[in-house]
Coordinates of C-alpha atoms and ligand atoms in Angstrom, one line a residue:
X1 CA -63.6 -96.0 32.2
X2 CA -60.4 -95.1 33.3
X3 CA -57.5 -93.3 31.8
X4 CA -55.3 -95.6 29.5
X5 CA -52.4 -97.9 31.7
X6 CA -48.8 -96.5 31.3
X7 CA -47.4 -98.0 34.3
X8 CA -44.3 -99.0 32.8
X9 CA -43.3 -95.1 32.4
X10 CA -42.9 -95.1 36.2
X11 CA -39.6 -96.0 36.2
X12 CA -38.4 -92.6 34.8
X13 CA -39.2 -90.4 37.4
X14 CA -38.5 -90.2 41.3
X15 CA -41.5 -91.0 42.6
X16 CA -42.7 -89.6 46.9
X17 CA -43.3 -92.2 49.4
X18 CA -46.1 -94.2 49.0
X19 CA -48.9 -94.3 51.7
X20 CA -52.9 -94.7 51.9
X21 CA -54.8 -92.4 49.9
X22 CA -56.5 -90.8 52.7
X23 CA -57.1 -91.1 56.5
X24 CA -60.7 -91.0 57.4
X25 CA -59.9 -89.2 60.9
X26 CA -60.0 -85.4 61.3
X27 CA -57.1 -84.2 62.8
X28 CA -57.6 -80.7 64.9
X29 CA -54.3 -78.8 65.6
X30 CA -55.5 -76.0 68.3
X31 CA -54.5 -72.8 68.0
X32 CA -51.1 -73.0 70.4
X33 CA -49.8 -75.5 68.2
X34 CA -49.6 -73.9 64.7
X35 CA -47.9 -71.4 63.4
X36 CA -51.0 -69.2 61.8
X37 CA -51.6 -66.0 63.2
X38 CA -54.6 -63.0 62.6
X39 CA -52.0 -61.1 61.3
X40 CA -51.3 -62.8 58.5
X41 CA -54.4 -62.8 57.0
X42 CA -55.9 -60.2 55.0
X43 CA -58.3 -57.7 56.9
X44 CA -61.5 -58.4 54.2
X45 CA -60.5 -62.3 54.7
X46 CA -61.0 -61.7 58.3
X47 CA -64.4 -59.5 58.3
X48 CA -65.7 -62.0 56.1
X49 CA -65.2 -65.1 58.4
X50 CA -65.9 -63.1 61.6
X51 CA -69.6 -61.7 59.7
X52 CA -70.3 -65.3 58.7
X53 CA -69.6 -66.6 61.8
X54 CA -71.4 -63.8 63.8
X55 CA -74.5 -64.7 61.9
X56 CA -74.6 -68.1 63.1
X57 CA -72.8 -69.7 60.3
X58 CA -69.6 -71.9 59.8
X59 CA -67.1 -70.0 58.2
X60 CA -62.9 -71.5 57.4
X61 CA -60.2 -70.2 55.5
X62 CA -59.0 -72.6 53.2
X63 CA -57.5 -74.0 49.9
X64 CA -53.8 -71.5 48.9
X65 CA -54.1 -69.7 51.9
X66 CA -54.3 -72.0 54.8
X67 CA -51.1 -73.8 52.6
X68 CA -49.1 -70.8 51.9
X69 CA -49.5 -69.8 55.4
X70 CA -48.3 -72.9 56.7
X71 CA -45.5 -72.6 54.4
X72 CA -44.6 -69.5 55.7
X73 CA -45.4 -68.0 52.3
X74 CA -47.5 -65.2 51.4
X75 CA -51.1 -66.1 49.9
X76 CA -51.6 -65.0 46.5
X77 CA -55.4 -64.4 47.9
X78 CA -57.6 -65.9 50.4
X79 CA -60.4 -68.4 49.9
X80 CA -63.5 -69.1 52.3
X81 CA -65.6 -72.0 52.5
X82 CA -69.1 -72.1 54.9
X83 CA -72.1 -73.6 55.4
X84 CA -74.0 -70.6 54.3
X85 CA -75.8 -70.9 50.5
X86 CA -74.8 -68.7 47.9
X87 CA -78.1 -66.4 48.3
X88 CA -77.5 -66.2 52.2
X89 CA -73.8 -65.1 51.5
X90 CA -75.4 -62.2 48.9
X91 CA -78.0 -61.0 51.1
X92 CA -75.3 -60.7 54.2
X93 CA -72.8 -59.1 52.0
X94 CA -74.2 -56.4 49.7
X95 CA -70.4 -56.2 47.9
X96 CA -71.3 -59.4 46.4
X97 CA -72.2 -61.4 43.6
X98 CA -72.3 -65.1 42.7
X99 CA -70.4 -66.4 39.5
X100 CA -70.1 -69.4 38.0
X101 CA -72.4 -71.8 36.4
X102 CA -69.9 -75.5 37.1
X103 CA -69.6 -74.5 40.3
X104 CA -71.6 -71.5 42.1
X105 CA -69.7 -69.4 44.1
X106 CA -69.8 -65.9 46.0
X107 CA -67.0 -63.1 45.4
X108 CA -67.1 -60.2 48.0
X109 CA -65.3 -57.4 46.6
X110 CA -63.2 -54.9 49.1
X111 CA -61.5 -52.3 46.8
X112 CA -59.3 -54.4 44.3
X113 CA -59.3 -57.2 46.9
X114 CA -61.8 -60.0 45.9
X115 CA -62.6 -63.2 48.6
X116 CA -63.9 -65.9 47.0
X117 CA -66.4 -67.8 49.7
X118 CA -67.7 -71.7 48.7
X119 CA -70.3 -73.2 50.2
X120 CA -69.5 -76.3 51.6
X121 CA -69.8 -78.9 48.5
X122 CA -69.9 -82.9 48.3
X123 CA -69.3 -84.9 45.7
X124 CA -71.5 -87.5 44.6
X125 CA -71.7 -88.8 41.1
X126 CA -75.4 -90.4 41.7
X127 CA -76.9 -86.6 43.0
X128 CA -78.9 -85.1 40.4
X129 CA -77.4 -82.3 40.8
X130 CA -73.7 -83.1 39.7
X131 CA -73.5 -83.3 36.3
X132 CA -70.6 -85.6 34.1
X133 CA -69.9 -85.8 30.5
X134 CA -69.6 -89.6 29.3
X135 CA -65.4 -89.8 29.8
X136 CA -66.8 -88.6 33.2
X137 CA -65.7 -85.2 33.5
X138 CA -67.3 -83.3 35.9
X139 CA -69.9 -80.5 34.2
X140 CA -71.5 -78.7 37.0
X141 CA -71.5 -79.8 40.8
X142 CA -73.8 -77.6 43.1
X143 CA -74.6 -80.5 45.8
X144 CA -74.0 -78.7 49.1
X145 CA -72.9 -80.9 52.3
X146 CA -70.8 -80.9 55.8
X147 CA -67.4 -79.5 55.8
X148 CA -66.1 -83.2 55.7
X149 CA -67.7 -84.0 52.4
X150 CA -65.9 -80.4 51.2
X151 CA -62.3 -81.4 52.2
X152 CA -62.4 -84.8 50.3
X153 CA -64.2 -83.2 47.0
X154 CA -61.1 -80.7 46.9
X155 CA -58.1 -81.7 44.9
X156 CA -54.8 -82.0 46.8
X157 CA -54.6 -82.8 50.2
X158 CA -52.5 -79.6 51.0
X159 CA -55.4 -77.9 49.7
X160 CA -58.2 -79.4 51.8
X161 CA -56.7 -78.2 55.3
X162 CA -59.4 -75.7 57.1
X163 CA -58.8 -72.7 59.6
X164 CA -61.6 -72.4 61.9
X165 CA -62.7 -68.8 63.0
X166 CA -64.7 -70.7 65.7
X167 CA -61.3 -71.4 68.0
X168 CA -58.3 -70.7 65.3
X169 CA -57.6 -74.5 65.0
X170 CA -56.8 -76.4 61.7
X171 CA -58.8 -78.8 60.4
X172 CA -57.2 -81.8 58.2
X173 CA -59.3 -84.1 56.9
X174 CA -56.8 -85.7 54.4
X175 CA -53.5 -85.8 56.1
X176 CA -53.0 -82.6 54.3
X177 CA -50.4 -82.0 57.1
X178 CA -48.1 -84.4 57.0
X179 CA -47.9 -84.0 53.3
X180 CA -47.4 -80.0 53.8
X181 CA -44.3 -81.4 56.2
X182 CA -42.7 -83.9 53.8
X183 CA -43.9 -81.4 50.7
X184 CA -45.7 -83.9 48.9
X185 CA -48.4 -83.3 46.2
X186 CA -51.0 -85.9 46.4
X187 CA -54.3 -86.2 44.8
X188 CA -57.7 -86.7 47.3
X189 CA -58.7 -90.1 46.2
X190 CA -58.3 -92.7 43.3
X191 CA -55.8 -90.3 40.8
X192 CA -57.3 -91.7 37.6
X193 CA -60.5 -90.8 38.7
X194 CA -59.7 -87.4 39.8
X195 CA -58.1 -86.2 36.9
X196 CA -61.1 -87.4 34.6
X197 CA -63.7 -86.2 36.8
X198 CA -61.3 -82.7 35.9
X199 CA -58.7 -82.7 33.7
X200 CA -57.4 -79.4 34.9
X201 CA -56.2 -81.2 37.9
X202 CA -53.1 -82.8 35.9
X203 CA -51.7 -78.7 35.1
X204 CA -52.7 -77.7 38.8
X205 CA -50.3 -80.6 39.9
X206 CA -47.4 -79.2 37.9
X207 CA -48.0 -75.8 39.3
X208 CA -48.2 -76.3 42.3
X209 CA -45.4 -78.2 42.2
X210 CA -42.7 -75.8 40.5
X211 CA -44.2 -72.8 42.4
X212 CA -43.7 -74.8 45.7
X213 CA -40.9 -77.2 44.9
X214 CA -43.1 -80.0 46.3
X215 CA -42.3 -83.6 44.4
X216 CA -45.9 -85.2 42.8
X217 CA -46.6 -88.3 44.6
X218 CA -46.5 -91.8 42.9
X219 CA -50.2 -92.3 41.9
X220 CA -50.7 -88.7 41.4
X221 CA -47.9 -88.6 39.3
X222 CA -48.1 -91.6 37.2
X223 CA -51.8 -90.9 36.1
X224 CA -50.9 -87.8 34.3
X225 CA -48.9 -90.4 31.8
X226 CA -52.4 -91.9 31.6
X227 CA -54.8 -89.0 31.7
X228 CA -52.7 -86.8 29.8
X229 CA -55.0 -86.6 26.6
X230 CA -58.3 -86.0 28.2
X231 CA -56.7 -82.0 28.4
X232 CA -57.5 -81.9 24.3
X233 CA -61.3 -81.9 25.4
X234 CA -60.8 -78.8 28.1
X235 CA -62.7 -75.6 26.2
X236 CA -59.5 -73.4 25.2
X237 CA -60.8 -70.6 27.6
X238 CA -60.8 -72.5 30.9
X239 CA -56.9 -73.2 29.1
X240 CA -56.0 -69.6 28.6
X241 CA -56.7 -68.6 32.8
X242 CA -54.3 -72.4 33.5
X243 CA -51.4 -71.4 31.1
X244 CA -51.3 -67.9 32.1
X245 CA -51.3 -69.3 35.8
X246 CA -48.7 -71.9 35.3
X247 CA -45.9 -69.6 33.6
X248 CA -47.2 -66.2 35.8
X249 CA -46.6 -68.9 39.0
X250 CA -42.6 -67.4 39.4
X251 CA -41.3 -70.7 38.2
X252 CA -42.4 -70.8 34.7
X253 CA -38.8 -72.7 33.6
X254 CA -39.3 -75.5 36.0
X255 CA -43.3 -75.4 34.5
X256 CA -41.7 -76.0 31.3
X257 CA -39.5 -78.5 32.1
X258 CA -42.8 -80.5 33.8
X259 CA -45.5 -80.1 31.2
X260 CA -42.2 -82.1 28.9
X261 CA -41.6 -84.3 31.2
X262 CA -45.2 -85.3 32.0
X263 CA -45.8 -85.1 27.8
X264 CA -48.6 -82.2 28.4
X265 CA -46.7 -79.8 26.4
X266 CA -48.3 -80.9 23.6
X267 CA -52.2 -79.7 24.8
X268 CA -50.6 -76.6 25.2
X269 CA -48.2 -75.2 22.7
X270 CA -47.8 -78.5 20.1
X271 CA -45.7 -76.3 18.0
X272 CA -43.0 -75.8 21.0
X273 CA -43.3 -79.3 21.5
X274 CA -42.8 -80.2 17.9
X275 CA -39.7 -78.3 17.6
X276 CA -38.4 -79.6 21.1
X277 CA -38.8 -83.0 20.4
X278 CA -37.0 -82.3 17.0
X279 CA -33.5 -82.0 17.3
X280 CA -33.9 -78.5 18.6
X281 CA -31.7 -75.4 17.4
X282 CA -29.8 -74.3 20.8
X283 CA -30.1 -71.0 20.1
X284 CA -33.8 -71.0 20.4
X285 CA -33.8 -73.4 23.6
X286 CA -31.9 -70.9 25.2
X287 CA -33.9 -67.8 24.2
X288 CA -37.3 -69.9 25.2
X289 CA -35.4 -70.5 28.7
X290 CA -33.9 -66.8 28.8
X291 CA -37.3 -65.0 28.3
X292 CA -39.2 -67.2 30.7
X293 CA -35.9 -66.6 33.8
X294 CA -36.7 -62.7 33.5
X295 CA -40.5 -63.9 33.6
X296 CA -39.5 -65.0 36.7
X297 CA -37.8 -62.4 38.1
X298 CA -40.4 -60.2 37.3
X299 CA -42.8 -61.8 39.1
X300 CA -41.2 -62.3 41.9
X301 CA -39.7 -58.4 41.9
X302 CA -43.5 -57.9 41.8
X303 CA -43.5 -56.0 38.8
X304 CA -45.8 -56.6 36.1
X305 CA -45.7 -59.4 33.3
X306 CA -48.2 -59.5 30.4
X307 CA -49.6 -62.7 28.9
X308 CA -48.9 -61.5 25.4
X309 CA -45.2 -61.4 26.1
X310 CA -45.5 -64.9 27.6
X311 CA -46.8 -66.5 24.4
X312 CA -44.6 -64.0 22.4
X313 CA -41.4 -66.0 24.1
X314 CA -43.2 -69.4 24.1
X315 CA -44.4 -69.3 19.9
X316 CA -41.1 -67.7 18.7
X317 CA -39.5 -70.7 17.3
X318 CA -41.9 -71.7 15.3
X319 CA -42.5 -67.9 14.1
X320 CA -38.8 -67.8 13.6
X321 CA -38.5 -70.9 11.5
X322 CA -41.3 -70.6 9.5
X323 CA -40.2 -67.0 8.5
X324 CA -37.0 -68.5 7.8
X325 CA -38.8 -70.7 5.4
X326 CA -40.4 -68.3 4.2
X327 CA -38.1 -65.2 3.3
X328 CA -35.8 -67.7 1.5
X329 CA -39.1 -67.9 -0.8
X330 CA -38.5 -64.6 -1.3
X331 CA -40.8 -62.6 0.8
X332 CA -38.8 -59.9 2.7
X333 CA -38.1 -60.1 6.4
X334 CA -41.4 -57.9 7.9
X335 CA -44.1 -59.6 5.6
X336 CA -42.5 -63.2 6.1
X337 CA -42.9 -62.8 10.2
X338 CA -46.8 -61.2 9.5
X339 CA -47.5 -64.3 7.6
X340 CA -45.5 -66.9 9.7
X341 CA -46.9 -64.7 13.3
X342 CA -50.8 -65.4 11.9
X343 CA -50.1 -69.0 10.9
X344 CA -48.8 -70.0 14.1
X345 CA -51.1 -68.0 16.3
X346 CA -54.2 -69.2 14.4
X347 CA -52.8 -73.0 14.6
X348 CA -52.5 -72.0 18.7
X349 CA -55.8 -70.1 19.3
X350 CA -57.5 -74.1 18.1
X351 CA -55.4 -74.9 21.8
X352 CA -55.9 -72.0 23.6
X353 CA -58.4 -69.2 23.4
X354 CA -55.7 -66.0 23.9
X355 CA -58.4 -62.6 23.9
X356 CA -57.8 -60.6 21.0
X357 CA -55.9 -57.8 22.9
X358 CA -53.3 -60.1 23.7
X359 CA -52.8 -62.2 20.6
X360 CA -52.7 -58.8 18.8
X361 CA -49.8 -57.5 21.3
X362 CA -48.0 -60.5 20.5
X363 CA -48.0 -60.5 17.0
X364 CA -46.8 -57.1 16.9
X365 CA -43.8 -58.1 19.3
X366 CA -42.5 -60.5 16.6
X367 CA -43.4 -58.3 14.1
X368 CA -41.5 -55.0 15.7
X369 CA -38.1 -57.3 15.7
X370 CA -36.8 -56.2 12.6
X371 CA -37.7 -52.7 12.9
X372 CA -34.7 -52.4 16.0
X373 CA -32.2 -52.6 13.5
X374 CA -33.2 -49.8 12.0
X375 CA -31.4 -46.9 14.4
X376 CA -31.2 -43.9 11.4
X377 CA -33.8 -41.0 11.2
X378 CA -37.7 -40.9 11.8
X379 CA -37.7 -45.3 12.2
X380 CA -36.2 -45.2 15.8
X381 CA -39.1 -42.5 17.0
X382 CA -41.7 -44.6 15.0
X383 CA -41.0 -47.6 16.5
X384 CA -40.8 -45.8 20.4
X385 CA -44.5 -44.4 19.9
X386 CA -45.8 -47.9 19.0
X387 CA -48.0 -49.3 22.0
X388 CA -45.7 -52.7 22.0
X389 CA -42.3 -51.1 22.7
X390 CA -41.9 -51.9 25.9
X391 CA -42.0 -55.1 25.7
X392 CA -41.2 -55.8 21.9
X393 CA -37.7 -53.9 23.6
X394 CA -38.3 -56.5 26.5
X395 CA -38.2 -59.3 24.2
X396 CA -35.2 -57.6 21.8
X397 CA -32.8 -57.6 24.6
X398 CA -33.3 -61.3 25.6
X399 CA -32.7 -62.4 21.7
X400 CA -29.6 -60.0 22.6
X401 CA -28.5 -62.3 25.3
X402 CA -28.7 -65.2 23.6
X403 CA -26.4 -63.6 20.9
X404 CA -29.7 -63.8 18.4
X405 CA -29.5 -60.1 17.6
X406 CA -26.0 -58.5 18.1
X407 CA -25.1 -57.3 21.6
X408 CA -24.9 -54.3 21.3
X409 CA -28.5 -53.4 19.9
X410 CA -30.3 -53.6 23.3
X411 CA -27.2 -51.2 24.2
X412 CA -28.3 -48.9 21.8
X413 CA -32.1 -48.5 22.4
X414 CA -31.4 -48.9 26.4
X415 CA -29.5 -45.2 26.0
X416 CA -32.0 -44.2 22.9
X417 CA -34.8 -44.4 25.8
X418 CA -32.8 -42.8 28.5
X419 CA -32.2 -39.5 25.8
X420 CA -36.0 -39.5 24.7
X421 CA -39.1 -39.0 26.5
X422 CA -41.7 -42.2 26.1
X423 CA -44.8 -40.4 24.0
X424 CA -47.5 -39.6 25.9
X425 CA -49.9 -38.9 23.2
X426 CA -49.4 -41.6 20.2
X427 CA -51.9 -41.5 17.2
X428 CA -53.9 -44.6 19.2
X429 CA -54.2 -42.7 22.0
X430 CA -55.3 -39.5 19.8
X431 CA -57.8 -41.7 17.9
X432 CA -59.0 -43.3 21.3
X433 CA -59.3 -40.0 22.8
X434 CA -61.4 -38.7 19.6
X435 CA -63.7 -41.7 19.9
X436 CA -64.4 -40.6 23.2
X437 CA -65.4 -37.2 22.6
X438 CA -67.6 -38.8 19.8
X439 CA -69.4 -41.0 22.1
X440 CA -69.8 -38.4 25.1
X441 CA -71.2 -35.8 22.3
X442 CA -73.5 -38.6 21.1
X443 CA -75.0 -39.3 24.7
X444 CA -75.2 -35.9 25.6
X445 CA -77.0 -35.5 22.4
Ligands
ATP501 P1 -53.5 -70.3 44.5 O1 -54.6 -69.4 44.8 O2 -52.2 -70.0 45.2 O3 -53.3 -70.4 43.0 P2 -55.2 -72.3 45.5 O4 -55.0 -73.7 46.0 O5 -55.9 -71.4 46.5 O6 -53.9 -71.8 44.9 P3 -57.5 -71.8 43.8 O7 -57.7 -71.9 42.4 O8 -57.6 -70.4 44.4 O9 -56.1 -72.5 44.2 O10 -58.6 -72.7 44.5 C1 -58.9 -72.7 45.9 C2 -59.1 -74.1 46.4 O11 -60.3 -74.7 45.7 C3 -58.0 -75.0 46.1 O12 -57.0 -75.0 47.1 C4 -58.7 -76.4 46.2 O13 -59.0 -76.8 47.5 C5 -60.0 -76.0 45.5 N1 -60.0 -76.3 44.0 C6 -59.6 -75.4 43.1 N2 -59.7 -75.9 41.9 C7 -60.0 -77.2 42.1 C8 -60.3 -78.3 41.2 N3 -60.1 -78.2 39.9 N4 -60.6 -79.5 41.7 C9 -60.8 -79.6 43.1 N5 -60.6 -78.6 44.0 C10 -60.2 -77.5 43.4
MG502 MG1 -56.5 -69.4 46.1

């Protein structure tokens, strides 16, 4: 079976240069004729490929690193694939362990650094060992094999290219090269089948894509029209990690604009989509855009950005309108955004599973909105010692903006903070700490 025929959407979008899926030749690139050097790879990235290697084993960098590299980008972290089996990598490496039940795999921890090290994997949808659901999704897939059989079971071609710690020479099985040079996303193999086989495949494209301003090739692109729905069937967790990736990636407004455009919105956030596809209000376009620019400047400032303000930005309009709705039944402004805030959220967690300490840091975002109006006596000092301020005050000053709260209020609390220490020891704190005497009087009991 194959994802439904949309063809006739192709016409809508500019489409990359069509070409043969892949090229059975491996092309090797020595050393003398690429640009990546030692240097630029992490020290535990290097101990692991020269240990592996040492002890007789095969042992490449490849998948974000290898690319980024290339790109003259720096890698997010550093992947290793081998010919060694999960339980030779654990008894080599004692910082070790092996996660994963769909696909089995090794993390060696140095410090906070973790590499992740694969052992090479084929493909085959007749080995016993590689399991597929009946749309044919793939469930679990331990079926080791050669280094070639890894390259063509990986996703994009940009993704598949190897650096050998045997003689510092690329490996490209898939013409991963020429695509890195023309900065083309294209799919390893037939794209309907590639997105079925894994779903997750279709949000990957549009990440990698925004974070690395490559253009999706034709049949890569014009199967996510097809495949599109098979992302209601992916478990809301495995959703949470992919959402979080695609608006942490440091282009979440070009994400946005992709997961419209490619109508995938809707597996995501299908209240956002609702309202976008409505005749949306301006006002709350712009915020939505405004809160996910200073997303990205955050992230690329390398300073820190929390999920729960993500999906704080990305639910507002719905919150806000159906607060709207209901405070002109009567319910005043606080009460109306607690009862519009758990209505949404528990329509969104059926989409995406969001852990509790997030959703909860979200709600209280929407719900700590009204209280920055409030700038006489004790309320100012009440709302500072509330563990959201930060970034309810994050998320005040981009309504600001946008002209949805007056100007002047993010003014205000800016200078309020400036005068006034941040608490250091508010009541959850105090009740945190008291549990934790509790508990170490209990054990020492
Ligand atoms: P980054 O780490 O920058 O997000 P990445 O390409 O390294 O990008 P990872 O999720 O770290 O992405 O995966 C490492 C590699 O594993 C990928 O480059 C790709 O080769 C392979 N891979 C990951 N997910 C899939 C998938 N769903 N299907 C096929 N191959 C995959
Ligand atoms: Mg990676």
């Amino acid at each position: 079976m194959k994802c439904y025929d949309s063809r006739i959407l192709l016409d809508y979008f500019n489409v990359a240069s069509d070409k043969e899926a892949n090229s059975d030749k491996l092309a090797i690139i020595s050393r003398t004729n690429h640009n990546i050097s030692r240097k630029s790879i992490s020290e535990s990235a290097l101990k692991v490929l020269y240990r592996l290697s040492n002890s007789g084993f095969r042992a490449c960098l490849v998948g974000g690193g290898v690319r980024d590299l290339l790109l003259g980008l720096q890698p997010k972290d550093f992947d290793v694939a081998t010919d060694a089996t999960p339980e030779e990598l654990r008894s080599l490496f004692r910082n070790s362990r092996i996660i994963g039940r769909r696909f089995r795999l090794v993390h060696i921890r140095f410090g906070r650094e973790i590499i992740e090290v694969a052992t090479f994997r084929s493909h085959s949808s007749d080995s016993p060992k590689t399991e597929l659901n009946t749309e044919g999704r793939i469930l679990r897939d331990n079926t080791f094999g050669d280094i070639e059989d890894d390259a063509i079971r990986r996703d994009f071609t940009v993704n598949a290219l190897y650096y050998d710690i045997a003689n510092f020479s690329i490996l490209d099985y898939t013409n991963g090269l020429e695509d890195i040079e023309t900065r083309t996303l294209r799919l390893i193999g037939d794209a309907e089948t590639r997105y079925q086989e894994d779903p997750v495949r279709m949000l990957r494209a549009i990440r990698f894509a925004a974070k690395l301003d490559f253009e999706i090739e034709r049949h890569s692109a014009e199967a996510i029209f097809a495949c599109g729905s098979l992302l209601a069937d992916i478990p809301p967790a495995r959703l949470f990690d992919e959402t979080v990736k695609l608006f942490h990636s440091g282009n979440a407004t070009r994400v946005l604009e992709l997961l419209r455009h490619y109508h995938l919105l809707q597996y995501l956030f299908p209240a956002l989509d609702e309202l976008l596809g409505l005749e949306p209000d301006e006002a709350m376009l712009d915020f939505v855009d405004q809160g996910l620019v200073n997303t990205d400047i955050r992230i690329n400032n390398n300073q820190h950005v929390s999920p729960a303000f993500m999906f704080a930005i990305l639910l507002w309009p719905a919150v806000h309108q159906q607060a709207m709705n209901l405070q002109s039944s009567k319910l005043k402004i606080i009460p109306a955004l607690f009862q519009a805030g758990s209505s949404v959220m528990s329509r969104q967690l059926k989409h995406i599973s969001i852990p509790r300490r997030f959703s909860q840091m979200t709600r209280d975002i929407w719900t700590a909105q009204p209280k920055f109006q409030r700038t006489q006596g004790k309320q100012p000092a009440r709302l500072f010692a509330q563990p959201c301020f930060r970034a309810a005050y994050d998320f005040m000053c981009i309504q600001s903006m946008v002209s949805l709260v007056p100007g002047n209020l993010c003014q205000w609390w800016t200078e309020y903070q400036q005068q006034h220490q941040a608490p250091t020891n508010t009541k959850l704190q105090q009740r945190d700490n008291g549990n934790y005497r509790r508990r170490r009087r209990r054990n020492a009991g």
